[in-house]
């Protein structure tokens, strides 16, 4: 089962209302940290998935002279290039309350 996101998230920059970002945390900076950490998680997952798919094409005796273009590799790479950026996915998840976060310093107070 693929963990890549559905392309329903826009691939381009979207103007956002800053006040939407701090609704759940009441702190814009805390919200941005949560979004950034989630974007890093998504990026790492996508990278691992891509490397796993491309590893199927790797051979143990590759060198620069023997490397050739493989249509399937190219299609896989193009698919990942067309996906929304991890920051856009993380922003969408945050705004739709799909991200769980907690702040231990707030919990102690």
Short mmCIF file of N, CA and C in Angstrom, two decimals:
data_model
loop_
_atom_site.label_atom_id
_atom_site.label_comp_id
_atom_site.label_asym_id
_atom_site.label_seq_id
_atom_site.Cartn_x
_atom_site.Cartn_y
_atom_site.Cartn_z
N UNK A 1 0.84 -1.18 0.00
CA UNK A 1 0.00 0.00 0.00
C UNK A 1 0.88 1.24 0.00
N UNK A 2 0.61 2.14 -0.89
CA UNK A 2 1.42 3.34 -1.05
C UNK A 2 1.03 4.38 0.00
N UNK A 3 2.04 5.06 0.53
CA UNK A 3 1.79 6.11 1.52
C UNK A 3 1.84 7.49 0.91
N UNK A 4 1.96 7.57 -0.41
CA UNK A 4 2.02 8.87 -1.04
C UNK A 4 0.66 9.53 -0.99
N UNK A 5 0.63 10.84 -0.83
CA UNK A 5 -0.63 11.55 -0.70
C UNK A 5 -1.38 11.62 -2.03
N UNK A 6 -2.68 11.83 -1.93
CA UNK A 6 -3.49 12.01 -3.12
C UNK A 6 -3.25 13.41 -3.67
N UNK A 7 -3.25 13.57 -5.00
CA UNK A 7 -2.97 14.88 -5.58
C UNK A 7 -4.09 15.90 -5.42
N UNK A 8 -5.01 15.75 -4.47
CA UNK A 8 -6.06 16.73 -4.24
C UNK A 8 -5.50 18.02 -3.65
N UNK A 9 -4.32 17.95 -3.11
CA UNK A 9 -3.66 19.12 -2.53
C UNK A 9 -3.03 19.90 -3.67
N UNK A 10 -3.21 21.22 -3.70
CA UNK A 10 -2.66 22.01 -4.81
C UNK A 10 -1.14 21.91 -4.89
N UNK A 11 -0.62 21.91 -6.12
CA UNK A 11 0.82 21.84 -6.34
C UNK A 11 1.47 23.21 -6.35
N UNK A 12 0.68 24.24 -6.32
CA UNK A 12 1.22 25.60 -6.40
C UNK A 12 1.04 26.32 -5.07
N UNK A 13 1.62 27.48 -5.00
CA UNK A 13 1.53 28.29 -3.79
C UNK A 13 0.09 28.79 -3.63
N UNK A 14 -0.38 28.72 -2.40
CA UNK A 14 -1.73 29.17 -2.09
C UNK A 14 -1.63 30.26 -1.04
N UNK A 15 -2.34 31.37 -1.26
CA UNK A 15 -2.37 32.44 -0.28
C UNK A 15 -3.23 31.99 0.89
N UNK A 16 -2.70 32.10 2.08
CA UNK A 16 -3.41 31.64 3.28
C UNK A 16 -3.59 32.80 4.26
N UNK A 17 -4.65 32.72 5.01
CA UNK A 17 -4.88 33.69 6.06
C UNK A 17 -4.05 33.27 7.27
N UNK A 18 -3.20 34.13 7.74
CA UNK A 18 -2.30 33.82 8.85
C UNK A 18 -3.08 33.46 10.11
N UNK A 19 -4.25 34.05 10.28
CA UNK A 19 -5.05 33.79 11.48
C UNK A 19 -5.61 32.37 11.50
N UNK A 20 -5.69 31.72 10.34
CA UNK A 20 -6.13 30.32 10.29
C UNK A 20 -5.08 29.40 10.91
N UNK A 21 -3.83 29.81 10.85
CA UNK A 21 -2.75 28.96 11.32
C UNK A 21 -2.64 28.88 12.84
N UNK A 22 -3.04 29.94 13.52
CA UNK A 22 -2.87 29.92 14.97
C UNK A 22 -4.17 29.63 15.74
N UNK A 23 -5.17 29.14 15.06
CA UNK A 23 -6.44 28.83 15.75
C UNK A 23 -6.29 27.75 16.80
N UNK A 24 -5.62 26.66 16.46
CA UNK A 24 -5.54 25.53 17.39
C UNK A 24 -4.47 25.73 18.46
N UNK A 25 -3.41 26.45 18.15
CA UNK A 25 -2.31 26.60 19.11
C UNK A 25 -2.29 27.97 19.79
N UNK A 26 -2.96 28.94 19.20
CA UNK A 26 -2.96 30.32 19.67
C UNK A 26 -1.57 30.96 19.60
N UNK A 27 -0.69 30.37 18.79
CA UNK A 27 0.66 30.89 18.63
C UNK A 27 1.13 30.53 17.22
N UNK A 28 1.33 31.54 16.39
CA UNK A 28 1.70 31.30 14.99
C UNK A 28 3.03 30.56 14.88
N UNK A 29 3.97 30.86 15.76
CA UNK A 29 5.28 30.22 15.69
C UNK A 29 5.21 28.74 16.06
N UNK A 30 4.40 28.44 17.05
CA UNK A 30 4.21 27.04 17.44
C UNK A 30 3.55 26.27 16.29
N UNK A 31 2.58 26.89 15.65
CA UNK A 31 1.93 26.26 14.50
C UNK A 31 2.92 25.98 13.38
N UNK A 32 3.78 26.95 13.11
CA UNK A 32 4.77 26.78 12.04
C UNK A 32 5.77 25.68 12.37
N UNK A 33 6.13 25.54 13.64
CA UNK A 33 7.04 24.47 14.04
C UNK A 33 6.37 23.11 13.83
N UNK A 34 5.10 23.02 14.19
CA UNK A 34 4.36 21.76 14.00
C UNK A 34 4.28 21.41 12.52
N UNK A 35 3.97 22.40 11.69
CA UNK A 35 3.87 22.18 10.25
C UNK A 35 5.23 21.77 9.68
N UNK A 36 6.29 22.43 10.11
CA UNK A 36 7.63 22.11 9.62
C UNK A 36 8.05 20.70 10.01
N UNK A 37 7.77 20.31 11.24
CA UNK A 37 8.14 18.95 11.68
C UNK A 37 7.34 17.91 10.91
N UNK A 38 6.07 18.18 10.67
CA UNK A 38 5.26 17.24 9.90
C UNK A 38 5.75 17.17 8.46
N UNK A 39 6.13 18.30 7.88
CA UNK A 39 6.66 18.32 6.51
C UNK A 39 7.93 17.49 6.42
N UNK A 40 8.80 17.55 7.44
CA UNK A 40 10.01 16.72 7.46
C UNK A 40 9.66 15.24 7.52
N UNK A 41 8.65 14.87 8.31
CA UNK A 41 8.22 13.47 8.37
C UNK A 41 7.72 13.00 7.01
N UNK A 42 6.89 13.81 6.37
CA UNK A 42 6.35 13.46 5.06
C UNK A 42 7.46 13.34 4.04
N UNK A 43 8.39 14.27 4.06
CA UNK A 43 9.52 14.26 3.13
C UNK A 43 10.36 12.99 3.31
N UNK A 44 10.64 12.63 4.55
CA UNK A 44 11.43 11.42 4.81
C UNK A 44 10.69 10.17 4.35
N UNK A 45 9.38 10.11 4.58
CA UNK A 45 8.59 8.96 4.13
C UNK A 45 8.58 8.85 2.61
N UNK A 46 8.41 9.98 1.95
CA UNK A 46 8.40 9.98 0.48
C UNK A 46 9.76 9.57 -0.06
N UNK A 47 10.82 10.06 0.57
CA UNK A 47 12.18 9.74 0.13
C UNK A 47 12.46 8.25 0.28
N UNK A 48 12.08 7.67 1.43
CA UNK A 48 12.28 6.24 1.65
C UNK A 48 11.49 5.42 0.64
N UNK A 49 10.25 5.83 0.38
CA UNK A 49 9.41 5.12 -0.58
C UNK A 49 10.03 5.18 -1.99
N UNK A 50 10.49 6.35 -2.39
CA UNK A 50 11.10 6.51 -3.71
C UNK A 50 12.37 5.68 -3.82
N UNK A 51 13.22 5.73 -2.80
CA UNK A 51 14.46 4.94 -2.84
C UNK A 51 14.16 3.45 -2.89
N UNK A 52 13.12 3.03 -2.19
CA UNK A 52 12.72 1.62 -2.22
C UNK A 52 12.29 1.19 -3.60
N UNK A 53 11.52 2.03 -4.28
CA UNK A 53 11.07 1.70 -5.63
C UNK A 53 12.23 1.72 -6.63
N UNK A 54 13.13 2.69 -6.48
CA UNK A 54 14.26 2.79 -7.41
C UNK A 54 15.32 1.73 -7.14
N UNK A 55 15.37 1.21 -5.90
CA UNK A 55 16.35 0.18 -5.57
C UNK A 55 16.09 -1.11 -6.35
N UNK A 56 14.86 -1.32 -6.77
CA UNK A 56 14.53 -2.51 -7.56
C UNK A 56 15.29 -2.52 -8.88
N UNK A 57 15.64 -1.33 -9.37
CA UNK A 57 16.32 -1.23 -10.66
C UNK A 57 17.84 -1.25 -10.54
N UNK A 58 18.35 -1.14 -9.34
CA UNK A 58 19.80 -1.08 -9.14
C UNK A 58 20.42 -2.45 -9.34
N UNK A 59 21.57 -2.45 -9.94
CA UNK A 59 22.32 -3.70 -10.07
C UNK A 59 23.68 -3.52 -9.40
N UNK A 60 24.27 -4.61 -9.02
CA UNK A 60 25.52 -4.53 -8.27
C UNK A 60 26.72 -4.14 -9.12
N UNK A 61 26.62 -4.24 -10.42
CA UNK A 61 27.78 -3.95 -11.27
C UNK A 61 27.60 -2.67 -12.09
N UNK A 62 26.82 -1.73 -11.59
CA UNK A 62 26.64 -0.46 -12.30
C UNK A 62 27.92 0.36 -12.26
N UNK A 63 28.26 0.92 -13.38
CA UNK A 63 29.28 1.95 -13.41
C UNK A 63 28.82 3.00 -14.42
N UNK A 64 29.55 4.05 -14.57
CA UNK A 64 29.08 5.16 -15.39
C UNK A 64 28.87 4.76 -16.85
N UNK A 65 29.66 3.85 -17.36
CA UNK A 65 29.50 3.45 -18.75
C UNK A 65 28.29 2.55 -18.96
N UNK A 66 27.88 1.82 -17.94
CA UNK A 66 26.79 0.85 -18.10
C UNK A 66 25.43 1.39 -17.69
N UNK A 67 25.38 2.60 -17.17
CA UNK A 67 24.10 3.16 -16.76
C UNK A 67 23.31 3.53 -18.01
N UNK A 68 22.07 3.09 -18.05
CA UNK A 68 21.23 3.41 -19.19
C UNK A 68 19.86 3.84 -18.68
N UNK A 69 19.12 4.50 -19.54
CA UNK A 69 17.81 4.99 -19.14
C UNK A 69 16.81 3.85 -19.11
N UNK A 70 16.04 3.81 -18.07
CA UNK A 70 15.00 2.82 -17.92
C UNK A 70 13.67 3.56 -17.86
N UNK A 71 12.76 3.24 -18.75
CA UNK A 71 11.48 3.94 -18.86
C UNK A 71 10.71 3.90 -17.54
N UNK A 72 10.70 2.77 -16.84
CA UNK A 72 9.98 2.66 -15.57
C UNK A 72 10.58 3.57 -14.50
N UNK A 73 11.90 3.65 -14.45
CA UNK A 73 12.56 4.54 -13.50
C UNK A 73 12.17 5.99 -13.76
N UNK A 74 12.15 6.36 -15.02
CA UNK A 74 11.81 7.73 -15.40
C UNK A 74 10.37 8.04 -15.00
N UNK A 75 9.45 7.10 -15.24
CA UNK A 75 8.05 7.32 -14.88
C UNK A 75 7.88 7.44 -13.37
N UNK A 76 8.58 6.62 -12.61
CA UNK A 76 8.51 6.70 -11.14
C UNK A 76 9.02 8.06 -10.67
N UNK A 77 10.14 8.49 -11.22
CA UNK A 77 10.71 9.79 -10.84
C UNK A 77 9.77 10.93 -11.19
N UNK A 78 9.17 10.88 -12.38
CA UNK A 78 8.24 11.93 -12.79
C UNK A 78 7.01 11.96 -11.89
N UNK A 79 6.55 10.77 -11.48
CA UNK A 79 5.39 10.70 -10.58
C UNK A 79 5.69 11.44 -9.28
N UNK A 80 6.86 11.21 -8.70
CA UNK A 80 7.22 11.86 -7.44
C UNK A 80 7.46 13.36 -7.63
N UNK A 81 7.91 13.77 -8.79
CA UNK A 81 8.11 15.19 -9.06
C UNK A 81 6.78 15.92 -9.15
N UNK A 82 5.73 15.23 -9.62
CA UNK A 82 4.42 15.85 -9.78
C UNK A 82 3.63 15.92 -8.47
N UNK A 83 4.04 15.18 -7.46
CA UNK A 83 3.33 15.18 -6.19
C UNK A 83 3.45 16.55 -5.51
N UNK A 84 2.47 16.91 -4.69
CA UNK A 84 2.58 18.17 -3.94
C UNK A 84 3.78 18.13 -3.01
N UNK A 85 4.34 19.27 -2.76
CA UNK A 85 5.50 19.37 -1.87
C UNK A 85 5.09 19.02 -0.44
N UNK A 86 6.00 18.45 0.34
CA UNK A 86 5.69 18.07 1.73
C UNK A 86 5.15 19.22 2.58
N UNK A 87 5.62 20.44 2.34
CA UNK A 87 5.12 21.57 3.13
C UNK A 87 3.66 21.85 2.83
N UNK A 88 3.25 21.69 1.58
CA UNK A 88 1.84 21.90 1.23
C UNK A 88 0.96 20.82 1.84
N UNK A 89 1.46 19.59 1.84
CA UNK A 89 0.71 18.49 2.44
C UNK A 89 0.57 18.71 3.94
N UNK A 90 1.67 19.08 4.59
CA UNK A 90 1.66 19.31 6.03
C UNK A 90 0.73 20.47 6.39
N UNK A 91 0.75 21.52 5.60
CA UNK A 91 -0.13 22.67 5.84
C UNK A 91 -1.59 22.25 5.74
N UNK A 92 -1.91 21.48 4.72
CA UNK A 92 -3.28 21.01 4.52
C UNK A 92 -3.71 20.12 5.69
N UNK A 93 -2.84 19.21 6.11
CA UNK A 93 -3.16 18.34 7.24
C UNK A 93 -3.38 19.15 8.51
N UNK A 94 -2.54 20.14 8.74
CA UNK A 94 -2.66 20.96 9.95
C UNK A 94 -3.97 21.74 9.96
N UNK A 95 -4.29 22.35 8.83
CA UNK A 95 -5.50 23.16 8.76
C UNK A 95 -6.77 22.30 8.84
N UNK A 96 -6.68 21.04 8.48
CA UNK A 96 -7.83 20.13 8.54
C UNK A 96 -7.80 19.24 9.78
N UNK A 97 -7.01 19.62 10.77
CA UNK A 97 -6.91 18.91 12.05
C UNK A 97 -6.57 17.43 11.90
N UNK A 98 -5.66 17.12 10.99
CA UNK A 98 -5.22 15.74 10.79
C UNK A 98 -3.85 15.49 11.42
N UNK A 99 -3.32 16.49 12.13
CA UNK A 99 -2.01 16.37 12.75
C UNK A 99 -2.18 16.39 14.26
N UNK A 100 -1.62 15.38 14.91
CA UNK A 100 -1.64 15.35 16.37
C UNK A 100 -0.35 15.99 16.87
N UNK A 101 -0.49 16.90 17.80
CA UNK A 101 0.70 17.52 18.40
C UNK A 101 0.42 17.79 19.86
N UNK A 102 1.50 17.85 20.61
CA UNK A 102 1.37 18.21 22.02
C UNK A 102 2.59 19.01 22.41
N UNK A 103 2.40 19.86 23.39
CA UNK A 103 3.47 20.72 23.87
C UNK A 103 3.66 20.43 25.36
N UNK A 104 4.70 19.67 25.72
CA UNK A 104 4.92 19.32 27.13
C UNK A 104 5.04 20.52 28.06
N UNK A 105 5.60 21.62 27.59
CA UNK A 105 5.75 22.79 28.45
C UNK A 105 4.39 23.39 28.80
N UNK A 106 3.44 23.33 27.89
CA UNK A 106 2.09 23.82 28.17
C UNK A 106 1.35 22.89 29.13
N UNK A 107 1.62 21.59 28.99
CA UNK A 107 0.96 20.59 29.83
C UNK A 107 1.40 20.70 31.29
N UNK A 108 2.63 21.13 31.53
CA UNK A 108 3.13 21.26 32.90
C UNK A 108 2.54 22.45 33.62
N UNK A 109 2.11 23.46 32.87
CA UNK A 109 1.57 24.69 33.47
C UNK A 109 0.19 24.50 33.84
#
